[in-house]
Amino acid sequence: MILPIVKYGHPVLRQRGKRIETVTPQIRELAASMLETMRAANGVGLAAPQVGESLMLLVVDVSEAERPSSMQIAGQDVDVAAHMPLVLVNPLLSEPSGEEIGGEGCLSFPGISADITRAEAITVTATDLDGQSLRFRCSGLLARAIQHEVDHLHGVLFTDRMDSATKVSLSGALKRLQKETQAALGPARKRGLRGLMAARG
Ligand code: ZN
């Protein structure tokens, strides 16, 4: 199911996601919907808070991307495409190395992109939907996408990592987006409440 993507200005984007203790059928269904939503929006990554779920869950797929990625498991290079898509439950990042500036966008910030500095390579530890542990090292676009999505799980947005000149140049667009999101939140909440009352009545 394609889910609505939460935009900048929605409070859920600033919340820290809850750790997932058990992968329930609902979590599997959410992950499948997140993959479908990400693909429909031509994104390479999506975090649960971006669909309004404050949980430590993200999906990534860089197999269609032009920018290169690399992935190592137990020190051996593996075929990135063969490991896509990735569904990461409770991901943790470690051993950051190098620094790379690269262009980034975000599905919660339509039309906005900027250069962001990230670690060039990172080690990712997580579990998959079967409860199996995953551990791999990655670089390139895959490392960038995972760092971006893990930030979402901690309430951190790519605007927080922009340099001040970029932030100044985007401030008008960011304010407009924030206002639009907050204006849309009011009526949606009221509609939700009316729906609930009608169902009860
Ligand atoms: Zn994002």
CSV table of C-alpha atoms and ligand atoms in Angstrom, one decimal:
chain,number,residue,atom,x,y,z
A,1,MET,CA,0.0,0.0,0.0
A,2,ILE,CA,1.3,3.4,-0.9
A,3,LEU,CA,1.4,5.6,2.2
A,4,PRO,CA,1.3,9.4,2.4
A,5,ILE,CA,4.8,10.8,3.0
A,6,VAL,CA,5.0,13.2,6.0
A,7,LYS,CA,6.5,16.6,5.1
A,8,TYR,CA,8.8,18.9,6.9
A,9,GLY,CA,6.9,20.7,9.7
A,10,HIS,CA,5.2,17.6,10.9
A,11,PRO,CA,6.2,16.9,14.6
A,12,VAL,CA,6.8,13.2,14.0
A,13,LEU,CA,9.9,14.0,12.0
A,14,ARG,CA,11.5,15.4,15.1
A,15,GLN,CA,10.7,12.4,17.3
A,16,ARG,CA,13.1,9.6,18.1
A,17,GLY,CA,11.9,6.3,16.8
A,18,LYS,CA,10.9,3.5,19.2
A,19,ARG,CA,13.1,0.4,19.2
A,20,ILE,CA,11.3,-2.6,17.7
A,21,GLU,CA,11.4,-5.5,20.1
A,22,THR,CA,9.5,-8.0,18.0
A,23,VAL,CA,8.9,-8.1,14.3
A,24,THR,CA,5.1,-8.5,14.1
A,25,PRO,CA,3.0,-9.0,11.0
A,26,GLN,CA,2.2,-5.3,11.3
A,27,ILE,CA,5.9,-4.4,11.1
A,28,ARG,CA,6.3,-6.6,8.0
A,29,GLU,CA,3.3,-5.0,6.4
A,30,LEU,CA,4.7,-1.6,7.2
A,31,ALA,CA,8.1,-2.4,5.7
A,32,ALA,CA,6.4,-3.7,2.5
A,33,SER,CA,4.3,-0.5,2.3
A,34,MET,CA,7.4,1.6,2.9
A,35,LEU,CA,9.2,-0.1,0.0
A,36,GLU,CA,6.2,0.4,-2.3
A,37,THR,CA,5.9,4.1,-1.2
A,38,MET,CA,9.7,4.7,-1.7
A,39,ARG,CA,9.6,3.2,-5.2
A,40,ALA,CA,6.5,5.1,-6.2
A,41,ALA,CA,8.3,8.3,-5.2
A,42,ASN,CA,11.5,7.4,-7.0
A,43,GLY,CA,13.4,7.5,-3.7
A,44,VAL,CA,16.5,5.4,-2.7
A,45,GLY,CA,15.6,5.4,1.0
A,46,LEU,CA,12.6,5.9,3.4
A,47,ALA,CA,12.5,5.9,7.2
A,48,ALA,CA,9.4,4.9,9.2
A,49,PRO,CA,8.9,8.4,10.7
A,50,GLN,CA,8.5,9.7,7.1
A,51,VAL,CA,5.2,7.7,6.9
A,52,GLY,CA,4.2,8.8,10.4
A,53,GLU,CA,5.5,5.8,12.3
A,54,SER,CA,7.9,6.6,15.1
A,55,LEU,CA,9.9,3.3,14.9
A,56,MET,CA,13.5,2.3,14.3
A,57,LEU,CA,12.8,0.9,10.8
A,58,LEU,CA,14.1,2.0,7.4
A,59,VAL,CA,14.2,0.7,3.8
A,60,VAL,CA,16.9,1.4,1.2
A,61,ASP,CA,17.3,0.4,-2.5
A,62,VAL,CA,20.2,1.8,-4.5
A,63,SER,CA,20.0,-0.8,-7.3
A,64,GLU,CA,18.5,1.6,-9.8
A,65,ALA,CA,20.7,4.6,-8.9
A,66,GLU,CA,23.4,6.0,-11.1
A,67,ARG,CA,25.8,6.9,-8.3
A,68,PRO,CA,28.0,3.9,-7.3
A,69,SER,CA,27.9,2.0,-4.0
A,70,SER,CA,30.0,-0.7,-2.5
A,71,MET,CA,29.2,-3.3,0.2
A,72,GLN,CA,31.4,-5.7,2.1
A,73,ILE,CA,30.2,-8.6,4.3
A,74,ALA,CA,32.8,-10.2,6.6
A,75,GLY,CA,35.5,-8.2,4.7
A,76,GLN,CA,34.5,-9.5,1.3
A,77,ASP,CA,33.1,-7.3,-1.5
A,78,VAL,CA,29.6,-8.4,-2.4
A,79,ASP,CA,27.3,-7.5,-5.3
A,80,VAL,CA,25.2,-4.5,-4.0
A,81,ALA,CA,22.2,-5.1,-6.3
A,82,ALA,CA,21.9,-8.7,-5.0
A,83,HIS,CA,21.4,-7.3,-1.5
A,84,MET,CA,18.7,-4.8,-2.4
A,85,PRO,CA,16.3,-3.8,-1.1
A,86,LEU,CA,17.5,-3.6,2.5
A,87,VAL,CA,15.0,-3.5,5.3
A,88,LEU,CA,16.9,-2.5,8.5
A,89,VAL,CA,15.3,-3.0,11.9
A,90,ASN,CA,17.0,-1.1,14.8
A,91,PRO,CA,20.1,-0.1,12.7
A,92,LEU,CA,23.2,1.1,14.4
A,93,LEU,CA,26.1,2.8,12.6
A,94,SER,CA,29.8,2.5,13.7
A,95,GLU,CA,33.4,2.9,12.4
A,96,PRO,CA,32.7,6.0,10.3
A,97,SER,CA,35.7,6.7,8.0
A,98,GLY,CA,36.5,9.5,5.6
A,99,GLU,CA,34.4,12.4,4.6
A,100,GLU,CA,32.5,13.1,1.4
A,101,ILE,CA,30.4,16.0,0.2
A,102,GLY,CA,27.5,14.9,-2.0
A,103,GLY,CA,24.1,16.1,-3.2
A,104,GLU,CA,21.1,14.9,-1.2
A,105,GLY,CA,17.3,15.3,-1.4
A,106,CYS,CA,14.6,14.0,1.0
A,107,LEU,CA,11.1,12.8,0.2
A,108,SER,CA,9.9,14.9,3.2
A,109,PHE,CA,11.3,18.0,1.5
A,110,PRO,CA,10.0,18.0,-2.1
A,111,GLY,CA,12.0,20.2,-4.4
A,112,ILE,CA,14.8,20.8,-2.0
A,113,SER,CA,18.3,19.5,-2.3
A,114,ALA,CA,21.7,20.4,-1.0
A,115,ASP,CA,25.3,19.3,-0.6
A,116,ILE,CA,25.8,17.4,2.7
A,117,THR,CA,29.0,16.1,4.3
A,118,ARG,CA,28.8,12.5,5.5
A,119,ALA,CA,31.2,9.7,6.4
A,120,GLU,CA,32.5,8.1,3.2
A,121,ALA,CA,32.2,4.6,4.7
A,122,ILE,CA,30.4,3.1,7.7
A,123,THR,CA,29.6,-0.2,9.3
A,124,VAL,CA,25.9,-1.0,9.7
A,125,THR,CA,24.5,-3.5,12.3
A,126,ALA,CA,20.8,-4.2,12.3
A,127,THR,CA,18.3,-7.1,12.2
A,128,ASP,CA,16.2,-8.1,9.3
A,129,LEU,CA,12.5,-8.9,9.2
A,130,ASP,CA,13.3,-12.6,10.1
A,131,GLY,CA,15.1,-11.4,13.2
A,132,GLN,CA,18.5,-12.4,11.8
A,133,SER,CA,21.4,-10.0,12.5
A,134,LEU,CA,23.0,-8.2,9.7
A,135,ARG,CA,26.4,-6.6,9.7
A,136,PHE,CA,28.1,-5.0,6.6
A,137,ARG,CA,30.3,-2.2,5.7
A,138,CYS,CA,29.4,0.1,2.8
A,139,SER,CA,30.4,3.3,1.0
A,140,GLY,CA,29.2,5.5,-1.8
A,141,LEU,CA,25.5,6.2,-2.3
A,142,LEU,CA,24.5,3.3,-0.1
A,143,ALA,CA,26.5,4.7,2.9
A,144,ARG,CA,25.0,8.2,2.3
A,145,ALA,CA,21.4,6.9,2.0
A,146,ILE,CA,21.7,4.8,5.2
A,147,GLN,CA,23.3,7.7,7.2
A,148,HIS,CA,20.4,10.0,6.0
A,149,GLU,CA,17.7,7.4,6.9
A,150,VAL,CA,19.3,6.6,10.3
A,151,ASP,CA,19.3,10.3,11.1
A,152,HIS,CA,15.5,10.3,10.5
A,153,LEU,CA,15.2,7.6,13.2
A,154,HIS,CA,16.8,10.0,15.7
A,155,GLY,CA,14.7,13.0,14.6
A,156,VAL,CA,17.6,14.5,12.7
A,157,LEU,CA,16.9,16.1,9.3
A,158,PHE,CA,19.3,16.8,6.5
A,159,THR,CA,18.7,20.5,7.0
A,160,ASP,CA,20.4,20.1,10.4
A,161,ARG,CA,23.6,19.1,8.5
A,162,MET,CA,23.5,21.9,5.8
A,163,ASP,CA,26.1,24.6,6.1
A,164,SER,CA,24.8,28.0,7.2
A,165,ALA,CA,25.0,29.6,3.7
A,166,THR,CA,22.9,26.8,2.2
A,167,LYS,CA,20.4,27.1,5.1
A,168,VAL,CA,20.1,30.9,4.5
A,169,SER,CA,19.6,30.4,0.8
A,170,LEU,CA,16.8,27.8,1.4
A,171,SER,CA,15.2,29.5,4.4
A,172,GLY,CA,12.3,30.9,2.4
A,173,ALA,CA,11.5,27.6,0.8
A,174,LEU,CA,11.8,25.8,4.1
A,175,LYS,CA,9.5,28.2,5.9
A,176,ARG,CA,6.9,27.9,3.1
A,177,LEU,CA,7.0,24.1,3.3
A,178,GLN,CA,6.7,24.1,7.1
A,179,LYS,CA,3.7,26.5,6.9
A,180,GLU,CA,1.9,24.3,4.3
A,181,THR,CA,2.5,21.2,6.4
A,182,GLN,CA,1.2,22.8,9.6
A,183,ALA,CA,-1.8,24.3,7.8
A,184,ALA,CA,-2.7,20.9,6.4
A,185,LEU,CA,-2.4,19.2,9.9
A,186,GLY,CA,-5.2,21.2,11.5
A,187,PRO,CA,-8.1,20.1,9.2
A,188,ALA,CA,-6.8,16.6,8.8
A,189,ARG,CA,-6.9,16.1,12.6
A,190,LYS,CA,-10.5,17.4,12.7
A,191,ARG,CA,-11.5,15.2,9.9
A,192,GLY,CA,-10.0,12.2,11.7
A,193,LEU,CA,-11.9,13.0,14.8
A,194,ARG,CA,-15.2,13.4,12.9
A,195,GLY,CA,-14.6,10.0,11.2
A,196,LEU,CA,-14.1,8.4,14.6
A,197,MET,CA,-17.3,9.9,16.0
A,198,ALA,CA,-19.3,8.8,13.0
A,199,ALA,CA,-17.9,5.3,13.3
A,200,ARG,CA,-18.9,5.2,17.0
A,201,GLY,CA,-22.3,6.8,16.3
B,1,ZN,ZN,14.9,12.1,4.3
